[in-house]
Amino acid sequence: MMNRPLVLLVALMCMLPLSAACQNEEATPIDRTPLPALAAPPYICEHIPLKAVELMTGTRNPLVRGHFNLTSDDIPNTGVCVVRRRTDQENVLVIDLSSGNDRAAIQEYLDDGAAPLPGIVAGAIGAYSRPKNSENNSAYAHLVRGETRVSVQLEIGVEGRDNAADVAAMMKLIAPKLLTQTTAPSASPSAKADSPVKD
């Protein structure tokens, strides 16, 4: 029969890996802090608040490329901002500003079960959703106003966060700035009041 000291030693050795695992989990808790209500510096791609990006992707000091053209009167306002993890170069977030009236596509998106975005910019229609059984906690939001569309594509979200709420909150932060500088109809005073802090 195994003596008591040896039994205790074996039990202690079995518990050590579990204890280490618990400590690792405690060291990296899920940050469920909601995205900021107002955009504030620092920004990436000149217009996207870094704090919001870090919260929704769980990626600190990400790799970033892209910019938005909001100054030309001769061509439609367009641009893209791509956010990648440094560890594996995977895209975690893509924000796209493009030309084209996709109101019918947004309506189809809504008919398929996506949630409507709240009134962010006057005259716009938008929707957001988190795909069912998404392995990467992805979520998407799209907003169309006039001939311009903004998309927030969270390719890899944080497990345990409300990923759909995150893309909707990001859209609220950036759409007033990206869309009110387009040739679409002017935004209402209430929509302007929700505009993010200027650079």
Coordinates of N, CA, C and O in Angstrom, one line a residue:
M1 N 0.9 -1.2 0.0 CA 0.0 0.0 0.0 C 0.9 1.2 0.0 O 1.9 1.3 0.7
M2 N 0.5 2.2 -0.8 CA 1.3 3.5 -0.8 C 1.2 4.2 0.5 O 0.1 4.4 1.0
N3 N 2.3 4.7 1.0 CA 2.2 5.4 2.3 C 1.7 6.8 2.1 O 1.7 7.3 1.0
R4 N 1.3 7.3 3.2 CA 0.5 8.6 3.2 C 1.4 9.8 2.6 O 0.9 10.5 1.8
P5 N 2.7 9.9 3.0 CA 3.5 11.0 2.5 C 3.6 10.9 1.0 O 3.5 12.0 0.3
L6 N 3.7 9.7 0.4 CA 3.8 9.6 -1.0 C 2.5 9.9 -1.7 O 2.5 10.6 -2.8
V7 N 1.4 9.6 -1.1 CA 0.1 9.9 -1.7 C -0.1 11.4 -1.7 O -0.5 12.0 -2.7
L8 N 0.3 12.1 -0.7 CA 0.2 13.6 -0.6 C 1.1 14.2 -1.7 O 0.7 15.2 -2.3
L9 N 2.3 13.6 -1.9 CA 3.2 14.2 -2.9 C 2.7 14.1 -4.3 O 2.7 15.0 -5.1
V10 N 2.1 12.9 -4.6 CA 1.5 12.7 -5.9 C 0.3 13.6 -6.1 O 0.2 14.2 -7.2
A11 N -0.5 13.8 -5.1 CA -1.7 14.7 -5.2 C -1.2 16.1 -5.5 O -1.8 16.9 -6.3
L12 N -0.1 16.5 -4.8 CA 0.4 17.9 -4.9 C 0.9 18.1 -6.3 O 0.7 19.1 -7.0
M13 N 1.6 17.1 -6.9 CA 2.2 17.2 -8.2 C 1.1 17.3 -9.3 O 1.2 18.0 -10.3
C14 N -0.1 16.6 -9.0 CA -1.2 16.7 -10.0 C -1.9 18.0 -9.9 O -2.4 18.5 -10.9
M15 N -1.8 18.7 -8.8 CA -2.5 19.9 -8.6 C -1.7 21.1 -9.2 O -2.3 22.1 -9.6
L16 N -0.4 21.0 -9.3 CA 0.4 22.1 -9.7 C 0.1 22.6 -11.1 O -0.1 23.8 -11.4
P17 N -0.1 21.6 -12.1 CA -0.5 22.1 -13.5 C -1.8 22.9 -13.5 O -2.0 23.9 -14.2
L18 N -2.8 22.4 -12.7 CA -4.1 23.0 -12.6 C -3.9 24.4 -12.0 O -4.5 25.4 -12.5
S19 N -3.1 24.5 -11.0 CA -2.9 25.8 -10.3 C -2.2 26.8 -11.3 O -2.6 28.0 -11.4
A20 N -1.3 26.3 -12.1 CA -0.6 27.2 -13.0 C -1.6 27.6 -14.1 O -1.6 28.8 -14.5
A21 N -2.4 26.7 -14.5 CA -3.4 27.1 -15.6 C -4.4 28.2 -15.0 O -4.7 29.1 -15.7
C22 N -4.8 28.0 -13.8 CA -5.7 29.0 -13.2 C -5.0 30.4 -13.1 O -5.6 31.4 -13.3
Q23 N -3.7 30.4 -12.7 CA -3.0 31.6 -12.7 C -2.9 32.3 -14.0 O -3.0 33.5 -14.1
N24 N -2.7 31.5 -15.1 CA -2.6 32.0 -16.4 C -3.9 32.7 -16.8 O -3.9 33.7 -17.5
E25 N -5.0 32.0 -16.5 CA -6.3 32.6 -16.8 C -6.6 33.9 -16.1 O -7.1 34.8 -16.6
E26 N -6.1 33.9 -14.8 CA -6.3 35.1 -14.0 C -5.4 36.3 -14.6 O -5.7 37.4 -14.4
A27 N -4.3 35.9 -15.2 CA -3.4 36.9 -15.7 C -3.9 37.6 -16.9 O -3.5 38.7 -17.2
T28 N -4.7 36.9 -17.7 CA -5.3 37.5 -18.9 C -6.8 37.5 -18.9 O -7.4 36.7 -19.7
P29 N -7.4 38.2 -18.1 CA -8.9 38.3 -18.0 C -9.4 38.9 -19.3 O -8.8 39.7 -19.9
I30 N -10.7 38.6 -19.6 CA -11.3 39.2 -20.8 C -11.7 40.7 -20.4 O -12.3 40.9 -19.4
D31 N -11.3 41.6 -21.2 CA -11.7 43.0 -21.0 C -13.0 43.2 -21.7 O -13.1 43.3 -22.9
R32 N -14.1 43.3 -20.9 CA -15.4 43.6 -21.4 C -15.8 45.0 -21.4 O -17.0 45.4 -21.6
T33 N -14.9 45.9 -21.3 CA -15.1 47.4 -21.3 C -15.8 47.8 -22.6 O -15.3 47.4 -23.7
P34 N -16.9 48.4 -22.5 CA -17.6 48.9 -23.8 C -16.6 49.9 -24.5 O -15.8 50.5 -23.9
L35 N -16.8 49.9 -25.9 CA -16.0 50.9 -26.6 C -16.4 52.3 -26.2 O -17.5 52.5 -25.7
P36 N -15.4 53.2 -26.3 CA -15.7 54.6 -25.9 C -16.9 55.2 -26.6 O -17.2 54.8 -27.8
A37 N -17.6 56.1 -26.0 CA -18.8 56.7 -26.6 C -18.4 57.8 -27.6 O -19.1 58.2 -28.5
L38 N -17.2 58.4 -27.4 CA -16.6 59.4 -28.3 C -15.3 59.0 -28.8 O -14.5 58.4 -28.0
A39 N -15.0 59.3 -30.0 CA -13.6 59.1 -30.6 C -12.6 60.0 -30.0 O -12.9 61.2 -29.8
A40 N -11.5 59.5 -29.6 CA -10.4 60.4 -29.1 C -9.1 59.8 -29.5 O -8.9 58.6 -29.7
P41 N -8.1 60.7 -29.6 CA -6.7 60.2 -30.0 C -6.2 59.3 -28.9 O -6.6 59.4 -27.8
P42 N -5.2 58.5 -29.3 CA -4.5 58.4 -30.6 C -5.4 57.7 -31.6 O -6.2 56.9 -31.3
Y43 N -5.2 58.1 -32.9 CA -5.9 57.4 -34.0 C -5.0 56.6 -34.9 O -3.8 56.8 -35.0
I44 N -5.6 55.6 -35.6 CA -4.9 54.9 -36.6 C -5.5 55.3 -37.9 O -6.7 55.6 -37.9
C45 N -4.8 55.3 -39.0 CA -5.4 55.7 -40.3 C -6.0 57.0 -40.2 O -7.0 57.3 -41.0
E46 N -5.6 57.9 -39.3 CA -6.0 59.3 -39.1 C -7.3 59.5 -38.5 O -7.6 60.5 -38.0
H47 N -8.2 58.4 -38.6 CA -9.6 58.7 -38.2 C -10.2 57.6 -37.3 O -11.3 57.7 -36.8
I48 N -9.4 56.5 -37.0 CA -10.0 55.4 -36.3 C -9.3 55.4 -34.9 O -8.1 55.3 -34.7
P49 N -10.1 55.5 -33.8 CA -9.6 55.5 -32.4 C -8.9 54.2 -32.0 O -9.5 53.2 -32.1
L50 N -7.6 54.3 -31.7 CA -6.9 53.1 -31.3 C -7.4 52.4 -30.2 O -7.5 51.1 -30.1
K51 N -7.9 53.1 -29.1 CA -8.4 52.4 -27.9 C -9.6 51.5 -28.3 O -9.7 50.4 -27.8
A52 N -10.5 51.9 -29.2 CA -11.6 51.1 -29.6 C -11.1 49.9 -30.3 O -11.6 48.8 -30.1
V53 N -10.1 50.1 -31.2 CA -9.6 48.9 -32.0 C -9.0 47.9 -31.0 O -9.2 46.7 -31.2
E54 N -8.2 48.3 -30.0 CA -7.6 47.4 -29.1 C -8.6 46.6 -28.3 O -8.4 45.4 -28.1
L55 N -9.7 47.3 -27.9 CA -10.7 46.6 -27.1 C -11.4 45.5 -27.9 O -11.6 44.4 -27.4
M56 N -11.8 45.9 -29.1 CA -12.6 44.9 -29.9 C -11.8 43.8 -30.5 O -12.4 42.8 -30.8
T57 N -10.5 44.0 -30.7 CA -9.7 43.0 -31.3 C -8.8 42.2 -30.2 O -8.3 41.1 -30.5
G58 N -8.6 42.8 -29.1 CA -7.7 42.3 -28.1 C -6.3 42.4 -28.5 O -5.4 41.7 -27.9
T59 N -6.0 43.2 -29.5 CA -4.6 43.3 -30.0 C -4.0 44.6 -29.6 O -4.6 45.7 -29.9
R60 N -2.9 44.6 -28.9 CA -2.2 45.8 -28.5 C -1.1 46.1 -29.5 O -0.5 45.2 -30.0
N61 N -0.9 47.4 -29.7 CA 0.1 47.9 -30.6 C 0.0 47.1 -32.0 O 1.0 46.5 -32.4
P62 N -1.1 47.1 -32.6 CA -1.3 46.3 -33.9 C -0.5 46.9 -35.0 O 0.0 48.1 -35.0
L63 N -0.3 46.1 -36.1 CA 0.2 46.6 -37.3 C -0.9 47.2 -38.1 O -2.0 46.7 -38.1
V64 N -0.7 48.4 -38.7 CA -1.8 49.1 -39.4 C -1.3 49.6 -40.7 O -0.1 50.1 -40.9
R65 N -2.2 49.5 -41.7 CA -1.9 50.1 -43.0 C -3.2 50.7 -43.6 O -4.2 50.2 -43.3
G66 N -3.0 51.7 -44.4 CA -4.2 52.3 -45.1 C -4.4 53.7 -44.7 O -3.8 54.3 -43.8
H67 N -5.3 54.4 -45.5 CA -5.7 55.7 -45.2 C -7.0 56.0 -45.9 O -7.5 55.2 -46.7
F68 N -7.6 57.2 -45.6 CA -8.9 57.5 -46.2 C -8.7 58.9 -47.0 O -8.0 59.8 -46.5
N69 N -9.2 58.9 -48.2 CA -9.2 60.1 -49.0 C -10.5 60.9 -48.7 O -11.6 60.5 -49.3
L70 N -10.5 61.9 -47.9 CA -11.7 62.7 -47.6 C -11.6 64.1 -48.1 O -12.4 65.0 -47.7
T71 N -10.6 64.5 -48.9 CA -10.3 65.9 -49.2 C -10.6 66.3 -50.6 O -10.7 67.4 -50.9
S72 N -10.7 65.3 -51.5 CA -10.8 65.6 -52.9 C -12.3 65.8 -53.3 O -13.2 65.1 -52.9
D73 N -12.5 66.9 -54.1 CA -13.9 67.2 -54.6 C -14.1 66.5 -55.9 O -15.2 66.5 -56.5
D74 N -13.0 66.0 -56.5 CA -13.1 65.5 -57.9 C -13.4 64.0 -58.0 O -13.9 63.5 -58.9
I75 N -13.1 63.3 -56.9 CA -13.3 61.8 -56.9 C -14.0 61.4 -55.6 O -14.0 62.1 -54.6
P76 N -14.8 60.3 -55.7 CA -15.5 59.9 -54.5 C -14.6 59.6 -53.3 O -13.4 59.2 -53.5
N77 N -15.0 59.9 -52.1 CA -14.2 59.6 -50.9 C -14.2 58.1 -50.7 O -15.2 57.4 -50.6
T78 N -12.9 57.6 -50.6 CA -12.7 56.2 -50.5 C -11.5 56.0 -49.5 O -10.9 56.9 -49.1
G79 N -11.3 54.7 -49.2 CA -10.2 54.4 -48.3 C -10.4 53.1 -47.6 O -11.5 52.5 -47.6
V80 N -9.3 52.6 -47.0 CA -9.4 51.4 -46.2 C -8.3 51.5 -45.1 O -7.3 52.1 -45.2
C81 N -8.7 50.8 -44.0 CA -7.8 50.7 -42.8 C -7.7 49.3 -42.4 O -8.8 48.7 -42.1
V82 N -6.6 48.7 -42.5 CA -6.4 47.2 -42.2 C -5.6 47.1 -40.9 O -4.5 47.7 -40.8
V83 N -6.1 46.3 -40.0 CA -5.4 46.1 -38.7 C -5.0 44.7 -38.6 O -5.8 43.8 -38.8
R84 N -3.7 44.4 -38.3 CA -3.2 43.1 -38.2 C -2.5 42.8 -36.9 O -2.0 43.7 -36.2
R85 N -2.5 41.5 -36.5 CA -1.8 41.1 -35.3 C -0.3 41.1 -35.7 O 0.1 40.6 -36.8
R86 N 0.6 41.5 -34.8 CA 2.0 41.4 -35.0 C 2.5 39.9 -35.0 O 3.5 39.6 -35.7
T87 N 1.9 39.1 -34.2 CA 2.4 37.7 -34.0 C 2.3 36.9 -35.3 O 3.3 36.2 -35.6
D88 N 1.2 37.0 -36.0 CA 1.0 36.1 -37.2 C 0.6 36.8 -38.4 O 0.3 36.2 -39.4
Q89 N 0.5 38.2 -38.4 CA 0.2 39.0 -39.5 C -1.3 38.8 -40.0 O -1.6 39.2 -41.1
E90 N -2.1 38.2 -39.1 CA -3.5 37.9 -39.5 C -4.3 39.2 -39.4 O -4.1 40.0 -38.5
N91 N -5.2 39.5 -40.4 CA -6.1 40.6 -40.4 C -7.1 40.4 -39.2 O -7.8 39.3 -39.2
V92 N -7.2 41.4 -38.3 CA -8.2 41.3 -37.3 C -9.4 42.2 -37.5 O -10.5 42.0 -37.1
L93 N -9.1 43.3 -38.2 CA -10.1 44.3 -38.4 C -9.9 45.0 -39.8 O -8.7 45.4 -40.0
V94 N -10.9 45.2 -40.6 CA -10.8 46.0 -41.8 C -12.0 47.0 -41.8 O -13.1 46.6 -41.7
I95 N -11.6 48.2 -42.0 CA -12.6 49.3 -42.1 C -12.5 49.9 -43.5 O -11.4 50.3 -43.9
D96 N -13.6 49.8 -44.3 CA -13.6 50.2 -45.7 C -14.6 51.3 -46.0 O -15.7 51.2 -45.6
L97 N -14.1 52.3 -46.8 CA -15.0 53.4 -47.2 C -15.0 53.3 -48.8 O -13.9 53.4 -49.4
S98 N -16.1 53.1 -49.4 CA -16.1 52.9 -50.8 C -17.4 53.6 -51.4 O -18.3 53.9 -50.7
S99 N -17.3 53.8 -52.7 CA -18.4 54.4 -53.4 C -19.4 53.3 -53.9 O -19.0 52.2 -54.1
G100 N -20.6 53.7 -54.1 CA -21.7 52.8 -54.6 C -22.9 52.8 -53.7 O -22.8 52.8 -52.4
N101 N -24.0 52.8 -54.3 CA -25.3 52.8 -53.5 C -25.7 51.4 -53.3 O -26.2 50.7 -54.2
D102 N -25.5 50.9 -52.1 CA -25.8 49.5 -51.8 C -27.0 49.3 -50.8 O -27.1 48.4 -50.0
R103 N -28.0 50.2 -50.9 CA -29.1 50.2 -50.0 C -29.9 48.9 -50.2 O -30.4 48.3 -49.2
A104 N -30.0 48.4 -51.4 CA -30.7 47.1 -51.6 C -30.0 46.0 -50.9 O -30.6 45.1 -50.3
A105 N -28.7 46.0 -50.9 CA -27.9 45.0 -50.2 C -28.1 45.0 -48.7 O -28.1 44.0 -48.0
I106 N -28.1 46.3 -48.2 CA -28.3 46.4 -46.8 C -29.7 45.9 -46.4 O -29.9 45.2 -45.4
Q107 N -30.7 46.2 -47.2 CA -32.1 45.7 -46.9 C -32.1 44.2 -46.9 O -32.8 43.6 -46.1
E108 N -31.4 43.6 -47.9 CA -31.4 42.1 -47.9 C -30.7 41.6 -46.7 O -31.1 40.5 -46.1
Y109 N -29.6 42.3 -46.2 CA -28.9 41.9 -45.0 C -29.9 41.9 -43.8 O -29.9 41.0 -43.0
L110 N -30.7 42.9 -43.8 CA -31.7 43.1 -42.7 C -32.7 42.0 -42.8 O -33.1 41.4 -41.8
D111 N -33.2 41.7 -44.0 CA -34.2 40.6 -44.2 C -33.7 39.3 -43.8 O -34.5 38.4 -43.4
D112 N -32.4 39.1 -43.8 CA -31.8 37.8 -43.4 C -31.5 37.7 -41.9 O -30.9 36.7 -41.5
G113 N -31.9 38.7 -41.2 CA -31.8 38.6 -39.7 C -30.8 39.6 -39.1 O -30.7 39.5 -37.8
A114 N -30.1 40.4 -39.8 CA -29.2 41.4 -39.2 C -30.0 42.4 -38.5 O -31.1 42.7 -38.8
A115 N -29.4 43.0 -37.5 CA -30.0 44.1 -36.7 C -29.8 45.4 -37.4 O -28.7 45.7 -37.9
P116 N -30.8 46.3 -37.3 CA -30.6 47.6 -37.9 C -29.7 48.5 -37.1 O -29.8 48.4 -35.8
L117 N -28.8 49.2 -37.7 CA -28.0 50.2 -36.9 C -28.9 51.4 -36.5 O -29.8 51.7 -37.2
P118 N -28.6 51.9 -35.3 CA -29.4 53.1 -34.9 C -29.1 54.3 -35.8 O -28.2 54.3 -36.6
G119 N -29.9 55.4 -35.7 CA -29.7 56.5 -36.6 C -28.4 57.2 -36.3 O -28.3 58.1 -35.4
I120 N -27.4 56.9 -37.0 CA -26.0 57.4 -36.8 C -25.8 58.7 -37.6 O -25.3 59.7 -37.1
V121 N -26.2 58.6 -38.9 CA -26.1 59.7 -39.8 C -27.4 59.8 -40.5 O -28.0 58.8 -41.0
A122 N -27.9 61.1 -40.7 CA -29.2 61.3 -41.3 C -29.2 60.8 -42.8 O -28.2 60.9 -43.5
G123 N -30.3 60.1 -43.2 CA -30.4 59.6 -44.6 C -29.6 58.3 -44.8 O -29.6 57.9 -46.0
A124 N -29.1 57.7 -43.8 CA -28.3 56.4 -44.0 C -29.2 55.2 -43.6 O -30.1 55.3 -42.8
I125 N -28.8 54.1 -44.1 CA -29.4 52.8 -43.7 C -28.2 51.9 -43.4 O -27.2 51.8 -44.1
G126 N -28.4 51.1 -42.3 CA -27.3 50.3 -41.9 C -27.7 49.0 -41.1 O -28.9 49.0 -40.7
A127 N -26.8 48.1 -41.0 CA -27.1 46.8 -40.3 C -25.9 46.2 -39.8 O -24.8 46.5 -40.2
Y128 N -26.0 45.4 -38.8 CA -24.9 44.7 -38.2 C -25.3 43.3 -37.7 O -26.4 43.1 -37.4
S129 N -24.3 42.4 -37.6 CA -24.6 41.1 -37.1 C -23.3 40.3 -36.8 O -22.2 40.7 -37.2
R130 N -23.5 39.2 -36.1 CA -22.4 38.3 -35.8 C -22.8 37.0 -36.4 O -23.8 36.4 -36.0
P131 N -22.0 36.5 -37.4 CA -22.4 35.2 -38.0 C -22.6 34.1 -37.0 O -21.8 34.0 -36.0
K132 N -23.5 33.2 -37.2 CA -23.7 32.1 -36.3 C -22.5 31.1 -36.4 O -22.0 30.9 -37.5
N133 N -22.1 30.5 -35.3 CA -21.1 29.5 -35.3 C -19.7 30.1 -35.8 O -19.0 29.3 -36.4
S134 N -19.5 31.4 -35.6 CA -18.2 31.9 -36.1 C -17.1 31.5 -35.2 O -17.1 31.6 -33.9
E135 N -16.1 30.8 -35.8 CA -15.0 30.3 -35.0 C -14.1 31.4 -34.5 O -13.3 31.3 -33.5
N136 N -14.1 32.6 -35.2 CA -13.2 33.7 -34.9 C -13.9 34.8 -34.2 O -13.3 35.9 -34.1
N137 N -15.1 34.6 -33.7 CA -15.9 35.7 -33.1 C -16.0 36.9 -34.0 O -15.9 38.1 -33.6
S138 N -16.2 36.7 -35.3 CA -16.3 37.8 -36.3 C -17.6 38.5 -36.2 O -18.6 37.9 -35.7
A139 N -17.7 39.7 -36.7 CA -18.9 40.5 -36.7 C -18.8 41.6 -37.7 O -17.6 42.0 -38.0
Y140 N -19.9 42.0 -38.3 CA -19.8 43.0 -39.4 C -20.9 44.0 -39.3 O -22.0 43.7 -38.8
A141 N -20.6 45.2 -39.7 CA -21.5 46.3 -39.7 C -21.3 47.1 -41.1 O -20.2 47.3 -41.5
H142 N -22.4 47.5 -41.7 CA -22.4 48.2 -42.9 C -23.4 49.4 -42.9 O -24.5 49.2 -42.3
L143 N -23.0 50.5 -43.4 CA -23.8 51.7 -43.4 C -23.7 52.4 -44.8 O -22.6 52.6 -45.3
V144 N -24.8 52.7 -45.4 CA -24.9 53.3 -46.7 C -25.6 54.6 -46.6 O -26.7 54.7 -46.0
R145 N -25.0 55.7 -47.2 CA -25.6 57.0 -47.2 C -25.3 57.6 -48.6 O -24.1 57.7 -48.9
G146 N -26.3 57.9 -49.3 CA -26.0 58.4 -50.7 C -25.3 57.4 -51.5 O -25.8 56.3 -51.7
E147 N -24.2 57.8 -52.1 CA -23.4 56.9 -52.9 C -22.2 56.4 -52.2 O -21.2 56.0 -52.9
T148 N -22.2 56.4 -50.9 CA -21.0 56.0 -50.1 C -21.4 54.9 -49.1 O -22.4 55.0 -48.5
R149 N -20.5 54.0 -48.9 CA -20.7 52.9 -48.0 C -19.5 52.8 -47.0 O -18.3 52.8 -47.5
V150 N -19.8 52.5 -45.7 CA -18.8 52.3 -44.7 C -19.0 50.9 -44.2 O -20.1 50.5 -43.9
S151 N -17.9 50.1 -44.1 CA -18.0 48.7 -43.6 C -17.0 48.6 -42.5 O -15.9 49.0 -42.6
V152 N -17.5 48.0 -41.4 CA -16.6 47.6 -40.3 C -16.6 46.1 -40.2 O -17.6 45.5 -39.9
Q153 N -15.5 45.5 -40.5 CA -15.4 44.0 -40.6 C -14.4 43.5 -39.6 O -13.2 43.6 -39.7
L154 N -15.0 43.0 -38.5 CA -14.2 42.4 -37.4 C -13.9 40.9 -37.8 O -14.8 40.1 -37.6
E155 N -12.8 40.6 -38.3 CA -12.4 39.3 -38.7 C -12.1 38.4 -37.6 O -12.4 37.2 -37.6
I156 N -11.4 38.9 -36.6 CA -11.1 38.1 -35.4 C -11.4 38.9 -34.2 O -10.7 39.9 -33.8
G157 N -12.5 38.6 -33.5 CA -12.9 39.3 -32.3 C -12.4 38.6 -31.0 O -11.8 37.6 -31.0
V158 N -12.7 39.2 -29.9 CA -12.3 38.7 -28.6 C -13.5 37.8 -28.1 O -14.6 38.2 -28.0
E159 N -13.1 36.6 -27.7 CA -14.1 35.6 -27.2 C -14.5 36.2 -25.8 O -13.7 36.6 -25.0
G160 N -15.8 36.2 -25.6 CA -16.4 36.7 -24.4 C -16.9 38.1 -24.5 O -17.7 38.5 -23.6
R161 N -16.6 38.8 -25.5 CA -17.1 40.1 -25.7 C -18.4 40.1 -26.6 O -18.6 39.1 -27.3
D162 N -19.2 41.1 -26.6 CA -20.3 41.2 -27.5 C -19.8 41.8 -28.8 O -19.7 43.0 -29.0
N163 N -19.3 40.9 -29.7 CA -18.7 41.3 -30.9 C -19.6 42.1 -31.8 O -19.1 43.1 -32.5
A164 N -20.9 41.8 -31.9 CA -21.8 42.5 -32.7 C -22.0 44.0 -32.2 O -22.0 44.9 -32.9
A165 N -22.1 44.1 -30.9 CA -22.1 45.4 -30.2 C -20.9 46.2 -30.5 O -20.9 47.4 -30.7
D166 N -19.7 45.5 -30.6 CA -18.5 46.2 -30.8 C -18.5 46.9 -32.2 O -18.0 48.0 -32.4
V167 N -18.9 46.1 -33.3 CA -18.9 46.7 -34.6 C -19.9 47.8 -34.7 O -19.6 48.8 -35.4
A168 N -21.0 47.7 -34.1 CA -22.0 48.8 -34.1 C -21.5 50.0 -33.4 O -21.6 51.1 -33.9
A169 N -20.8 49.8 -32.3 CA -20.2 51.0 -31.5 C -19.1 51.6 -32.3 O -19.0 52.9 -32.4
M170 N -18.3 50.8 -33.0 CA -17.2 51.4 -33.9 C -17.8 52.2 -35.0 O -17.3 53.3 -35.3
M171 N -18.9 51.7 -35.6 CA -19.6 52.4 -36.7 C -20.0 53.8 -36.2 O -19.9 54.8 -36.9
K172 N -20.6 53.8 -35.0 CA -21.1 55.1 -34.4 C -19.9 56.0 -34.2 O -20.1 57.3 -34.3
L173 N -18.7 55.5 -33.9 CA -17.6 56.4 -33.7 C -17.1 57.0 -35.0 O -16.6 58.2 -35.0
I174 N -17.1 56.2 -36.0 CA -16.3 56.7 -37.2 C -17.2 57.1 -38.4 O -16.8 58.0 -39.2
A175 N -18.5 56.6 -38.5 CA -19.3 57.0 -39.6 C -19.6 58.5 -39.8 O -19.6 59.0 -40.9
P176 N -19.9 59.2 -38.7 CA -20.2 60.6 -38.8 C -19.1 61.4 -39.5 O -19.3 62.3 -40.3
K177 N -17.9 61.0 -39.1 CA -16.7 61.7 -39.7 C -16.4 61.3 -41.1 O -16.1 62.1 -42.0
L178 N -16.6 60.0 -41.4 CA -16.3 59.5 -42.8 C -17.4 59.9 -43.8 O -17.1 60.1 -45.0
L179 N -18.6 59.9 -43.3 CA -19.7 60.1 -44.2 C -20.1 61.6 -44.4 O -20.6 62.0 -45.4
T180 N -20.0 62.4 -43.4 CA -20.5 63.8 -43.5 C -19.6 64.6 -44.3 O -19.9 65.7 -44.7
Q181 N -18.4 64.1 -44.7 CA -17.5 64.8 -45.6 C -17.7 64.3 -47.1 O -17.0 64.7 -47.9
T182 N -18.7 63.5 -47.3 CA -19.0 63.1 -48.7 C -20.0 64.0 -49.3 O -20.4 65.0 -48.7
T183 N -20.3 63.8 -50.6 CA -21.2 64.6 -51.3 C -22.7 64.3 -51.1 O -23.6 64.8 -51.7
A184 N -22.9 63.3 -50.1 CA -24.3 63.0 -49.8 C -25.0 64.1 -49.1 O -24.3 65.1 -48.6
P185 N -26.3 64.1 -48.9 CA -27.0 65.1 -48.2 C -26.4 65.4 -46.8 O -25.9 64.5 -46.2
S186 N -26.5 66.6 -46.4 CA -26.0 67.0 -45.1 C -26.6 66.3 -44.0 O -27.8 65.9 -44.0
A187 N -25.9 66.0 -42.9 CA -26.4 65.3 -41.7 C -27.2 66.3 -40.9 O -27.1 67.5 -41.0
S188 N -28.1 65.7 -40.1 CA -29.0 66.6 -39.3 C -28.2 67.1 -38.1 O -27.1 66.6 -37.8
P189 N -28.6 68.2 -37.4 CA -27.9 68.7 -36.3 C -27.7 67.6 -35.2 O -26.7 67.6 -34.6
S190 N -28.7 66.7 -35.0 CA -28.5 65.7 -34.0 C -27.4 64.7 -34.3 O -26.6 64.3 -33.5
A191 N -27.3 64.4 -35.6 CA -26.2 63.5 -36.1 C -24.8 64.2 -35.9 O -23.9 63.6 -35.5
K192 N -24.8 65.5 -36.2 CA -23.5 66.2 -36.0 C -23.1 66.3 -34.6 O -21.9 66.3 -34.2
A193 N -24.1 66.3 -33.7 CA -23.8 66.4 -32.3 C -23.1 65.1 -31.8 O -22.3 65.1 -30.8
D194 N -23.3 64.0 -32.5 CA -22.7 62.7 -32.2 C -21.3 62.6 -32.8 O -20.7 61.5 -32.7
S195 N -20.9 63.6 -33.6 CA -19.6 63.4 -34.3 C -18.4 63.3 -33.3 O -18.4 63.8 -32.3
P196 N -17.4 62.4 -33.7 CA -16.3 62.2 -32.8 C -15.4 63.5 -32.7 O -15.5 64.4 -33.5
V197 N -14.6 63.4 -31.7 CA -13.7 64.6 -31.5 C -12.7 64.7 -32.6 O -12.3 63.7 -33.2
K198 N -12.5 65.9 -33.1 CA -11.6 66.1 -34.2 C -10.2 65.8 -33.9 O -9.8 65.9 -32.7
D199 N -9.4 65.5 -34.9 CA -8.0 65.2 -34.8 C -7.3 66.4 -34.2 O -7.6 67.6 -34.5

